Amino acid sequence: RRVLRPGGVLVGSVPNAFNVQNRLRFLRGLPPERDRTHLHMFRPQDLEELLRTFERVRLTFVGGRYVRLSARLFAQDIVFSALRP
């Protein structure tokens, strides 16, 4: 936010760490996230909270074979965009 000029758009993506596959891994006693380079696990609500000072926050759930059934449950990633006021 500090380096983005007013009216600028922030675009990014984070892994959807709370999808069904990761929850099942956790139940089996495995780490929920396979990629050790991911430092934080985000729920959609967490991402919305982080972007609360921006306008027009948009979350899109992408990736995964069953994403059309339930995007929040089956998407591998959350792509976001937000506008700096």
CSV table of N, CA and C in Angstrom, one decimal:
chain,number,residue,atom,x,y,z
A,1,ARG,N,0.8,-1.2,0.0
A,1,ARG,CA,0.0,0.0,0.0
A,1,ARG,C,0.9,1.2,0.0
A,2,ARG,N,2.0,1.2,0.7
A,2,ARG,CA,2.9,2.3,0.9
A,2,ARG,C,3.5,2.8,-0.5
A,3,VAL,N,3.8,1.8,-1.3
A,3,VAL,CA,4.5,2.2,-2.6
A,3,VAL,C,3.6,2.2,-3.8
A,4,LEU,N,2.3,1.8,-3.6
A,4,LEU,CA,1.4,1.9,-4.7
A,4,LEU,C,0.7,3.2,-4.7
A,5,ARG,N,0.7,3.9,-5.9
A,5,ARG,CA,0.1,5.2,-6.0
A,5,ARG,C,-1.4,5.1,-5.9
A,6,PRO,N,-2.1,6.2,-5.6
A,6,PRO,CA,-3.5,6.2,-5.5
A,6,PRO,C,-4.1,5.8,-6.9
A,7,GLY,N,-5.1,4.9,-6.9
A,7,GLY,CA,-5.7,4.4,-8.1
A,7,GLY,C,-4.9,3.2,-8.7
A,8,GLY,N,-3.8,2.9,-8.1
A,8,GLY,CA,-3.0,1.7,-8.5
A,8,GLY,C,-3.7,0.4,-8.1
A,9,VAL,N,-3.4,-0.6,-8.9
A,9,VAL,CA,-4.0,-1.9,-8.6
A,9,VAL,C,-3.0,-2.9,-8.1
A,10,LEU,N,-3.3,-3.6,-7.0
A,10,LEU,CA,-2.5,-4.6,-6.5
A,10,LEU,C,-3.0,-6.0,-6.9
A,11,VAL,N,-2.2,-6.8,-7.5
A,11,VAL,CA,-2.6,-8.1,-8.0
A,11,VAL,C,-1.7,-9.2,-7.5
A,12,GLY,N,-2.2,-10.3,-7.0
A,12,GLY,CA,-1.3,-11.3,-6.5
A,12,GLY,C,-2.1,-12.6,-6.4
A,13,SER,N,-1.4,-13.6,-5.8
A,13,SER,CA,-2.0,-14.9,-5.6
A,13,SER,C,-1.4,-15.6,-4.3
A,14,VAL,N,-2.1,-16.4,-3.7
A,14,VAL,CA,-1.7,-17.1,-2.5
A,14,VAL,C,-2.3,-18.5,-2.6
A,15,PRO,N,-1.6,-19.5,-2.0
A,15,PRO,CA,-2.2,-20.8,-2.0
A,15,PRO,C,-3.4,-20.9,-1.1
A,16,ASN,N,-4.4,-21.6,-1.5
A,16,ASN,CA,-5.6,-21.8,-0.7
A,16,ASN,C,-5.3,-23.0,0.2
A,17,ALA,N,-4.7,-22.7,1.3
A,17,ALA,CA,-4.2,-23.8,2.2
A,17,ALA,C,-5.3,-24.5,2.9
A,18,PHE,N,-6.5,-24.0,2.9
A,18,PHE,CA,-7.6,-24.6,3.6
A,18,PHE,C,-8.6,-25.4,2.7
A,19,ASN,N,-8.1,-25.8,1.5
A,19,ASN,CA,-8.9,-26.5,0.6
A,19,ASN,C,-9.0,-28.0,1.1
A,20,VAL,N,-9.9,-28.7,0.5
A,20,VAL,CA,-10.2,-30.1,1.0
A,20,VAL,C,-9.0,-31.0,1.0
A,21,GLN,N,-8.2,-30.9,0.0
A,21,GLN,CA,-7.1,-31.8,-0.1
A,21,GLN,C,-6.1,-31.6,1.0
A,22,ASN,N,-5.8,-30.3,1.4
A,22,ASN,CA,-4.9,-30.0,2.5
A,22,ASN,C,-5.5,-30.4,3.8
A,23,ARG,N,-6.8,-30.3,4.0
A,23,ARG,CA,-7.5,-30.7,5.2
A,23,ARG,C,-7.3,-32.2,5.4
A,24,LEU,N,-7.5,-32.9,4.3
A,24,LEU,CA,-7.4,-34.4,4.4
A,24,LEU,C,-5.9,-34.8,4.7
A,25,ARG,N,-5.0,-34.1,4.1
A,25,ARG,CA,-3.6,-34.4,4.5
A,25,ARG,C,-3.3,-34.1,6.0
A,26,PHE,N,-3.9,-33.1,6.5
A,26,PHE,CA,-3.7,-32.8,7.9
A,26,PHE,C,-4.3,-33.9,8.8
A,27,LEU,N,-5.5,-34.4,8.4
A,27,LEU,CA,-6.1,-35.4,9.2
A,27,LEU,C,-5.3,-36.7,9.2
A,28,ARG,N,-4.5,-36.9,8.1
A,28,ARG,CA,-3.7,-38.1,8.0
A,28,ARG,C,-2.3,-37.9,8.8
A,29,GLY,N,-2.2,-36.8,9.4
A,29,GLY,CA,-1.0,-36.5,10.2
A,29,GLY,C,0.2,-35.9,9.4
A,30,LEU,N,-0.1,-35.5,8.2
A,30,LEU,CA,0.9,-34.9,7.3
A,30,LEU,C,0.8,-33.3,7.4
A,31,PRO,N,1.8,-32.6,7.0
A,31,PRO,CA,1.7,-31.2,6.9
A,31,PRO,C,0.6,-30.8,5.9
A,32,PRO,N,-0.2,-29.8,6.2
A,32,PRO,CA,-1.3,-29.5,5.3
A,32,PRO,C,-0.8,-28.9,4.0
A,33,GLU,N,0.4,-28.3,4.0
A,33,GLU,CA,0.9,-27.6,2.7
A,33,GLU,C,2.2,-28.4,2.3
A,34,ARG,N,2.2,-28.8,1.1
A,34,ARG,CA,3.4,-29.5,0.6
A,34,ARG,C,4.6,-28.6,0.3
A,35,ASP,N,4.3,-27.4,-0.2
A,35,ASP,CA,5.4,-26.5,-0.6
A,35,ASP,C,5.9,-25.8,0.7
A,36,ARG,N,7.2,-26.1,1.0
A,36,ARG,CA,7.8,-25.5,2.2
A,36,ARG,C,8.1,-24.1,2.1
A,37,THR,N,8.1,-23.5,0.8
A,37,THR,CA,8.4,-22.1,0.6
A,37,THR,C,7.2,-21.2,1.0
A,38,HIS,N,6.0,-21.8,1.2
A,38,HIS,CA,4.9,-21.0,1.6
A,38,HIS,C,5.0,-20.7,3.1
A,39,LEU,N,5.2,-19.5,3.4
A,39,LEU,CA,5.4,-19.1,4.8
A,39,LEU,C,4.1,-18.9,5.6
A,40,HIS,N,3.0,-18.6,4.9
A,40,HIS,CA,1.8,-18.3,5.6
A,40,HIS,C,0.7,-19.1,4.9
A,41,MET,N,-0.3,-19.5,5.7
A,41,MET,CA,-1.5,-20.2,5.1
A,41,MET,C,-2.7,-19.2,5.2
A,42,PHE,N,-3.4,-19.0,4.1
A,42,PHE,CA,-4.5,-18.0,4.1
A,42,PHE,C,-5.8,-18.6,3.9
A,43,ARG,N,-6.8,-18.2,4.6
A,43,ARG,CA,-8.2,-18.5,4.4
A,43,ARG,C,-8.7,-17.2,3.6
A,44,PRO,N,-9.7,-17.4,2.8
A,44,PRO,CA,-10.2,-16.2,2.1
A,44,PRO,C,-10.5,-15.0,3.0
A,45,GLN,N,-11.0,-15.3,4.2
A,45,GLN,CA,-11.3,-14.3,5.2
A,45,GLN,C,-10.0,-13.5,5.6
A,46,ASP,N,-9.0,-14.3,5.8
A,46,ASP,CA,-7.7,-13.7,6.1
A,46,ASP,C,-7.2,-12.7,5.1
A,47,LEU,N,-7.3,-13.1,3.8
A,47,LEU,CA,-6.9,-12.3,2.7
A,47,LEU,C,-7.8,-11.0,2.7
A,48,GLU,N,-9.1,-11.2,2.8
A,48,GLU,CA,-9.9,-10.0,2.8
A,48,GLU,C,-9.6,-9.0,4.0
A,49,GLU,N,-9.2,-9.6,5.1
A,49,GLU,CA,-8.8,-8.7,6.3
A,49,GLU,C,-7.5,-8.0,5.9
A,50,LEU,N,-6.6,-8.6,5.3
A,50,LEU,CA,-5.3,-8.0,4.9
A,50,LEU,C,-5.5,-6.8,3.9
A,51,LEU,N,-6.5,-7.0,3.1
A,51,LEU,CA,-6.8,-6.0,2.0
A,51,LEU,C,-7.9,-5.0,2.4
A,52,ARG,N,-8.3,-4.9,3.7
A,52,ARG,CA,-9.4,-4.1,4.1
A,52,ARG,C,-9.2,-2.6,3.8
A,53,THR,N,-8.0,-2.1,3.7
A,53,THR,CA,-7.8,-0.7,3.4
A,53,THR,C,-7.8,-0.4,1.9
A,54,PHE,N,-8.0,-1.4,1.1
A,54,PHE,CA,-8.1,-1.2,-0.3
A,54,PHE,C,-9.6,-1.2,-0.7
A,55,GLU,N,-9.9,-0.8,-2.0
A,55,GLU,CA,-11.2,-0.8,-2.5
A,55,GLU,C,-11.3,-1.9,-3.6
A,56,ARG,N,-12.6,-2.2,-3.9
A,56,ARG,CA,-12.8,-3.2,-5.0
A,56,ARG,C,-12.0,-4.5,-4.8
A,57,VAL,N,-11.9,-5.0,-3.7
A,57,VAL,CA,-11.2,-6.3,-3.4
A,57,VAL,C,-12.0,-7.4,-4.1
A,58,ARG,N,-11.2,-8.1,-4.9
A,58,ARG,CA,-11.8,-9.3,-5.7
A,58,ARG,C,-11.0,-10.5,-5.5
A,59,LEU,N,-11.6,-11.6,-5.0
A,59,LEU,CA,-10.9,-12.9,-4.9
A,59,LEU,C,-11.5,-13.8,-5.9
A,60,THR,N,-10.6,-14.6,-6.6
A,60,THR,CA,-11.0,-15.6,-7.5
A,60,THR,C,-10.3,-16.9,-7.2
A,61,PHE,N,-11.0,-17.9,-7.2
A,61,PHE,CA,-10.5,-19.2,-6.8
A,61,PHE,C,-10.1,-20.0,-8.1
A,62,VAL,N,-8.9,-20.4,-8.2
A,62,VAL,CA,-8.4,-21.1,-9.4
A,62,VAL,C,-7.7,-22.4,-9.2
A,63,GLY,N,-7.6,-23.2,-10.2
A,63,GLY,CA,-6.8,-24.4,-10.1
A,63,GLY,C,-7.5,-25.5,-9.4
A,64,GLY,N,-7.4,-26.7,-9.9
A,64,GLY,CA,-8.0,-27.8,-9.3
A,64,GLY,C,-9.1,-28.5,-10.2
A,65,ARG,N,-9.1,-29.7,-10.1
A,65,ARG,CA,-10.0,-30.5,-11.0
A,65,ARG,C,-11.5,-30.2,-10.6
A,66,TYR,N,-11.8,-30.1,-9.4
A,66,TYR,CA,-13.2,-30.0,-9.0
A,66,TYR,C,-13.7,-28.5,-8.6
A,67,VAL,N,-12.9,-27.6,-9.0
A,67,VAL,CA,-13.2,-26.2,-8.6
A,67,VAL,C,-14.6,-25.7,-9.0
A,68,ARG,N,-15.1,-26.3,-10.1
A,68,ARG,CA,-16.5,-25.9,-10.6
A,68,ARG,C,-17.6,-26.4,-9.6
A,69,LEU,N,-17.3,-27.4,-8.8
A,69,LEU,CA,-18.2,-27.9,-7.8
A,69,LEU,C,-18.3,-27.0,-6.6
A,70,SER,N,-17.2,-26.6,-6.1
A,70,SER,CA,-17.1,-25.6,-5.0
A,70,SER,C,-15.8,-25.0,-5.0
A,71,ALA,N,-15.7,-23.7,-5.5
A,71,ALA,CA,-14.4,-23.0,-5.7
A,71,ALA,C,-13.7,-22.9,-4.3
A,72,ARG,N,-14.3,-22.5,-3.3
A,72,ARG,CA,-13.6,-22.3,-2.0
A,72,ARG,C,-13.0,-23.6,-1.4
A,73,LEU,N,-13.7,-24.7,-1.7
A,73,LEU,CA,-13.3,-26.0,-1.1
A,73,LEU,C,-12.2,-26.7,-1.9
A,74,PHE,N,-12.2,-26.5,-3.3
A,74,PHE,CA,-11.4,-27.3,-4.1
A,74,PHE,C,-10.3,-26.5,-4.9
A,75,ALA,N,-10.3,-25.2,-4.8
A,75,ALA,CA,-9.3,-24.4,-5.6
A,75,ALA,C,-8.0,-24.6,-4.9
A,76,GLN,N,-6.9,-24.6,-5.7
A,76,GLN,CA,-5.6,-24.7,-5.2
A,76,GLN,C,-5.0,-23.3,-4.9
A,77,ASP,N,-5.5,-22.3,-5.5
A,77,ASP,CA,-4.9,-20.9,-5.3
A,77,ASP,C,-6.1,-19.9,-5.2
A,78,ILE,N,-5.8,-18.8,-4.6
A,78,ILE,CA,-6.6,-17.6,-4.5
A,78,ILE,C,-5.9,-16.5,-5.2
A,79,VAL,N,-6.5,-16.0,-6.3
A,79,VAL,CA,-6.0,-14.9,-7.0
A,79,VAL,C,-6.7,-13.6,-6.5
A,80,PHE,N,-6.0,-12.5,-6.3
A,80,PHE,CA,-6.7,-11.4,-5.8
A,80,PHE,C,-6.3,-10.1,-6.5
A,81,SER,N,-7.2,-9.1,-6.5
A,81,SER,CA,-6.9,-7.8,-7.0
A,81,SER,C,-7.6,-6.8,-6.1
A,82,ALA,N,-7.0,-5.7,-5.9
A,82,ALA,CA,-7.5,-4.6,-5.1
A,82,ALA,C,-7.0,-3.3,-5.6
A,83,LEU,N,-7.8,-2.2,-5.4
A,83,LEU,CA,-7.5,-0.9,-5.9
A,83,LEU,C,-7.1,0.0,-4.7
A,84,ARG,N,-6.0,0.7,-4.8
A,84,ARG,CA,-5.7,1.6,-3.7
A,84,ARG,C,-6.5,2.9,-3.9
A,85,PRO,N,-7.2,3.3,-2.8
A,85,PRO,CA,-8.0,4.5,-2.9
A,85,PRO,C,-7.2,5.8,-3.1
